[in-house]
Structure formats: structure tokens, C-alpha cells
Amino acid sequence: MEHAHAHHEHGNEHDGAHGPGPGHGDDHGHDHGRPPAGGRVTWSAAARATLHCLTGCAIGEVLGMVIGTALGWGNVPTMILAIILAFVFGYALTLRGILAAGVDLRSAVRVALAADTLSIAVMELIDNGVIALWPGAMDAHLADPLFWIVLAIALAAAFVITVPVNKWMIGRGKGHAVVHRYHH
């Protein structure tokens, strides 16, 4: 079960973009990444959007690593599966919120792709980069504490670096700002 690290990727363009949760589907009266009057975006809104994205990415990455490891795959195929699943789960969380708002599937898919692609890509790049560069991380097994420690550090680094990306996107009416146009 080496390469259980098959990488954790998240980076959904989560300007709060991933579906349910802060900034999605369940609009609980929060600004969820919407630029306030005057177009200013708070760091808090960007962080909520990024956390939402990180959730979908982390689910997909861990699932990909578990599947790849269970099937005895090497690091590269496991990493590829984890990255694919990070995008799938990131987009799925966003789609759930958009579809709940009554948007048709075709339009919802377009919005999710526009909202989350950059964010997920940045998260995946950072997360996988940390894991690939950390000595011994790529060969750690799921039962090894090193695997989980490096995964947590990689996800934290991806979050910190993606928040400013999402803030910038939301401030320009892109990313999660697009998703919020469908919430009441």
C-alpha cells in the first residue's frame, strides 16, 4: 500500500464554490463569496469558498489514494485517480448547490466548471507538489503516520495559497461569485 499518497488534490475553484456548505446550496444568509456593495471581497468570504472547495478535493483525493492502494497500483496511476476524483467531488459539491437552486443540469455544469476549475487546479498543484517533494511521503502507506501528517500539511498549504486566488476571482465576478448568482 505504498503510494497511498497518490495525492490529495483540491483546488476547486472554490470561491465558496463547492456546492453545499459555506457558499453553496444552503444560503444561510451569509455573503458566501458575493462581493459586497462596492465590489470588495472579504478574506473571510474567500476562505469560506476555499474551504468548501477543499472539502470536495480532500474527499476525492483520499478516496483515490485508498482505491489505488487497495488495487496495488503504483504512485503515478494512484495520483492520477486521486486528482480526477478531487475534480469530480469538487464539481459535484458545487453542482448539488446549483441544482438545488432550480438550475437545469446543462447550465449547472457550465457554472460549476467556470466556478471551480482554477481553484481545484491550484489546490491540486500545491497539494501534490508538497507530497511529491516531501521525503518519503510518496512511499508512505495509509497506516503510516507520515502519510496523514504530510497530507494534512499539503492540504493546509493548498488552502493558504488558494484563498488569495479565490478572493481575486470573486472580486472580478468569477469563480464562486458566479455560483452565488443562483442563490436567493
Tab-separated table of C-alpha atoms in Angstrom:
chain	number	residue	atom	x	y	z
A	1	MET	CA	0.000	0.000	0.000
A	2	GLU	CA	2.665	2.442	-0.921
A	3	HIS	CA	1.683	5.491	-2.721
A	4	ALA	CA	-1.307	5.795	-0.596
A	5	HIS	CA	-0.332	9.290	-1.164
A	6	ALA	CA	-1.392	9.147	-4.618
A	7	HIS	CA	-2.012	12.693	-3.987
A	8	HIS	CA	-4.501	14.828	-2.499
A	9	GLU	CA	-5.789	17.418	-4.666
A	10	HIS	CA	-8.217	20.010	-4.127
A	11	GLY	CA	-8.402	23.199	-5.669
A	12	ASN	CA	-11.768	23.548	-6.802
A	13	GLU	CA	-12.256	26.972	-7.785
A	14	HIS	CA	-13.828	27.458	-4.576
A	15	ASP	CA	-14.650	30.827	-4.084
A	16	GLY	CA	-17.062	29.048	-1.913
A	17	ALA	CA	-17.727	27.101	-4.997
A	18	HIS	CA	-18.322	23.622	-3.895
A	19	GLY	CA	-21.920	23.043	-3.500
A	20	PRO	CA	-23.384	22.597	-0.112
A	21	GLY	CA	-21.735	24.106	2.752
A	22	PRO	CA	-20.498	27.584	3.143
A	23	GLY	CA	-21.204	29.312	-0.051
A	24	HIS	CA	-23.325	26.681	-1.725
A	25	GLY	CA	-26.760	25.451	-1.968
A	26	ASP	CA	-27.516	26.293	1.597
A	27	ASP	CA	-27.611	30.014	1.604
A	28	HIS	CA	-27.941	30.776	5.281
A	29	GLY	CA	-27.849	34.495	4.902
A	30	HIS	CA	-24.056	34.649	4.626
A	31	ASP	CA	-22.365	36.524	1.834
A	32	HIS	CA	-20.754	33.276	0.649
A	33	GLY	CA	-18.260	34.946	-1.549
A	34	ARG	CA	-20.515	37.574	-3.031
A	35	PRO	CA	-18.722	40.838	-3.392
A	36	PRO	CA	-20.367	43.351	-1.088
A	37	ALA	CA	-21.634	46.617	-2.451
A	38	GLY	CA	-18.673	48.362	-3.930
A	39	GLY	CA	-17.191	45.103	-5.212
A	40	ARG	CA	-14.945	44.401	-2.217
A	41	VAL	CA	-14.482	40.784	-1.262
A	42	THR	CA	-13.576	39.862	2.295
A	43	TRP	CA	-10.847	37.395	3.157
A	44	SER	CA	-13.465	35.575	5.199
A	45	ALA	CA	-15.671	35.040	2.134
A	46	ALA	CA	-12.678	33.823	0.125
A	47	ALA	CA	-11.665	31.470	2.943
A	48	ARG	CA	-15.191	30.001	3.167
A	49	ALA	CA	-15.246	29.433	-0.587
A	50	THR	CA	-11.809	27.817	-0.477
A	51	LEU	CA	-12.722	25.600	2.465
A	52	HIS	CA	-15.770	24.427	0.592
A	53	CYS	CA	-13.593	23.545	-2.391
A	54	LEU	CA	-11.007	21.893	-0.198
A	55	THR	CA	-13.676	19.591	1.183
A	56	GLY	CA	-14.551	18.131	-2.211
A	57	CYS	CA	-10.908	17.855	-3.214
A	58	ALA	CA	-9.903	16.138	0.004
A	59	ILE	CA	-12.717	13.598	-0.303
A	60	GLY	CA	-11.718	12.779	-3.868
A	61	GLU	CA	-8.022	12.594	-3.150
A	62	VAL	CA	-8.290	10.361	-0.112
A	63	LEU	CA	-10.749	8.085	-1.917
A	64	GLY	CA	-8.411	7.905	-4.922
A	65	MET	CA	-5.467	7.028	-2.704
A	66	VAL	CA	-7.420	4.356	-0.872
A	67	ILE	CA	-8.661	2.799	-4.131
A	68	GLY	CA	-5.241	2.936	-5.821
A	69	THR	CA	-3.542	1.480	-2.781
A	70	ALA	CA	-6.151	-1.268	-2.353
A	71	LEU	CA	-5.700	-2.247	-6.014
A	72	GLY	CA	-1.912	-2.290	-5.642
A	73	TRP	CA	-1.381	0.496	-8.175
A	74	GLY	CA	1.837	2.484	-8.328
A	75	ASN	CA	2.222	6.124	-7.329
A	76	VAL	CA	1.514	7.662	-10.732
A	77	PRO	CA	-1.772	5.856	-11.522
A	78	THR	CA	-2.943	6.342	-7.936
A	79	MET	CA	-2.116	10.058	-8.111
A	80	ILE	CA	-3.959	10.415	-11.407
A	81	LEU	CA	-7.045	8.706	-9.957
A	82	ALA	CA	-6.876	10.908	-6.844
A	83	ILE	CA	-6.659	14.072	-8.952
A	84	ILE	CA	-9.560	13.002	-11.162
A	85	LEU	CA	-11.688	12.212	-8.126
A	86	ALA	CA	-10.728	15.534	-6.499
A	87	PHE	CA	-12.149	17.356	-9.522
A	88	VAL	CA	-15.217	15.081	-9.629
A	89	PHE	CA	-16.074	15.600	-5.960
A	90	GLY	CA	-15.259	19.303	-6.108
A	91	TYR	CA	-17.570	19.828	-9.056
A	92	ALA	CA	-20.217	17.510	-7.544
A	93	LEU	CA	-20.470	19.568	-4.365
A	94	THR	CA	-20.905	22.730	-6.398
A	95	LEU	CA	-23.449	21.096	-8.708
A	96	ARG	CA	-25.509	19.966	-5.734
A	97	GLY	CA	-25.978	23.547	-4.577
A	98	ILE	CA	-26.683	24.922	-8.042
A	99	LEU	CA	-29.175	22.187	-8.916
A	100	ALA	CA	-30.909	22.730	-5.566
A	101	ALA	CA	-31.464	26.339	-6.664
A	102	GLY	CA	-33.511	25.033	-9.613
A	103	VAL	CA	-30.926	25.479	-12.369
A	104	ASP	CA	-31.059	22.984	-15.242
A	105	LEU	CA	-28.257	20.394	-15.422
A	106	ARG	CA	-26.564	21.792	-18.529
A	107	SER	CA	-26.371	25.314	-17.096
A	108	ALA	CA	-25.329	23.971	-13.679
A	109	VAL	CA	-22.433	22.036	-15.207
A	110	ARG	CA	-21.237	25.144	-17.042
A	111	VAL	CA	-21.399	27.203	-13.860
A	112	ALA	CA	-19.548	24.554	-11.828
A	113	LEU	CA	-16.802	24.269	-14.436
A	114	ALA	CA	-16.400	28.046	-14.573
A	115	ALA	CA	-16.528	28.414	-10.798
A	116	ASP	CA	-14.233	25.617	-9.684
A	117	THR	CA	-11.675	24.717	-12.331
A	118	LEU	CA	-8.967	27.239	-11.447
A	119	SER	CA	-9.404	26.782	-7.718
A	120	ILE	CA	-9.243	22.993	-7.907
A	121	ALA	CA	-6.270	23.104	-10.252
A	122	VAL	CA	-4.313	25.375	-7.891
A	123	MET	CA	-5.157	23.181	-4.919
A	124	GLU	CA	-4.124	20.053	-6.755
A	125	LEU	CA	-0.856	21.557	-7.903
A	126	ILE	CA	0.103	22.701	-4.402
A	127	ASP	CA	-1.147	19.621	-2.592
A	128	ASN	CA	0.506	17.149	-4.929
A	129	GLY	CA	3.657	19.225	-5.103
A	130	VAL	CA	4.063	19.120	-1.325
A	131	ILE	CA	3.524	15.372	-1.254
A	132	ALA	CA	5.862	14.713	-4.180
A	133	LEU	CA	8.645	16.833	-2.677
A	134	TRP	CA	8.323	15.629	0.929
A	135	PRO	CA	10.951	12.945	1.575
A	136	GLY	CA	9.303	9.543	1.955
A	137	ALA	CA	5.744	10.825	1.517
A	138	MET	CA	5.130	9.136	-1.835
A	139	ASP	CA	6.006	5.743	-0.407
A	140	ALA	CA	4.118	6.081	2.874
A	141	HIS	CA	1.247	3.671	3.421
A	142	LEU	CA	-2.217	4.604	4.641
A	143	ALA	CA	-1.314	3.080	8.030
A	144	ASP	CA	1.816	5.260	8.326
A	145	PRO	CA	1.504	8.430	10.412
A	146	LEU	CA	3.768	10.158	7.848
A	147	PHE	CA	1.077	9.724	5.203
A	148	TRP	CA	-1.564	11.568	7.250
A	149	ILE	CA	0.810	14.222	8.577
A	150	VAL	CA	2.071	15.143	5.114
A	151	LEU	CA	-1.484	15.024	3.725
A	152	ALA	CA	-2.638	17.484	6.408
A	153	ILE	CA	0.305	19.804	5.706
A	154	ALA	CA	-0.281	19.572	1.937
A	155	LEU	CA	-3.981	20.385	2.309
A	156	ALA	CA	-3.211	23.297	4.638
A	157	ALA	CA	-0.661	24.677	2.156
A	158	ALA	CA	-3.141	24.294	-0.707
A	159	PHE	CA	-5.774	26.154	1.323
A	160	VAL	CA	-3.465	29.051	2.227
A	161	ILE	CA	-2.294	29.514	-1.358
A	162	THR	CA	-5.749	29.125	-2.926
A	163	VAL	CA	-7.564	31.656	-0.690
A	164	PRO	CA	-5.980	34.682	-2.453
A	165	VAL	CA	-6.742	33.096	-5.845
A	166	ASN	CA	-10.397	32.750	-4.895
A	167	LYS	CA	-10.521	36.253	-3.431
A	168	TRP	CA	-9.193	37.617	-6.703
A	169	MET	CA	-11.699	35.561	-8.743
A	170	ILE	CA	-14.703	36.517	-6.614
A	171	GLY	CA	-13.696	40.173	-6.740
A	172	ARG	CA	-13.852	40.021	-10.530
A	173	GLY	CA	-17.257	38.373	-10.583
A	174	LYS	CA	-15.751	34.992	-11.444
A	175	GLY	CA	-15.322	31.730	-9.580
A	176	HIS	CA	-17.739	31.378	-6.735
A	177	ALA	CA	-19.290	34.728	-7.453
A	178	VAL	CA	-20.912	33.061	-10.468
A	179	VAL	CA	-22.384	30.316	-8.282
A	180	HIS	CA	-23.921	32.843	-5.923
A	181	ARG	CA	-25.923	34.445	-8.669
A	182	TYR	CA	-28.143	31.364	-8.462
A	183	HIS	CA	-28.820	31.640	-4.733
A	184	HIS	CA	-31.624	33.698	-3.296
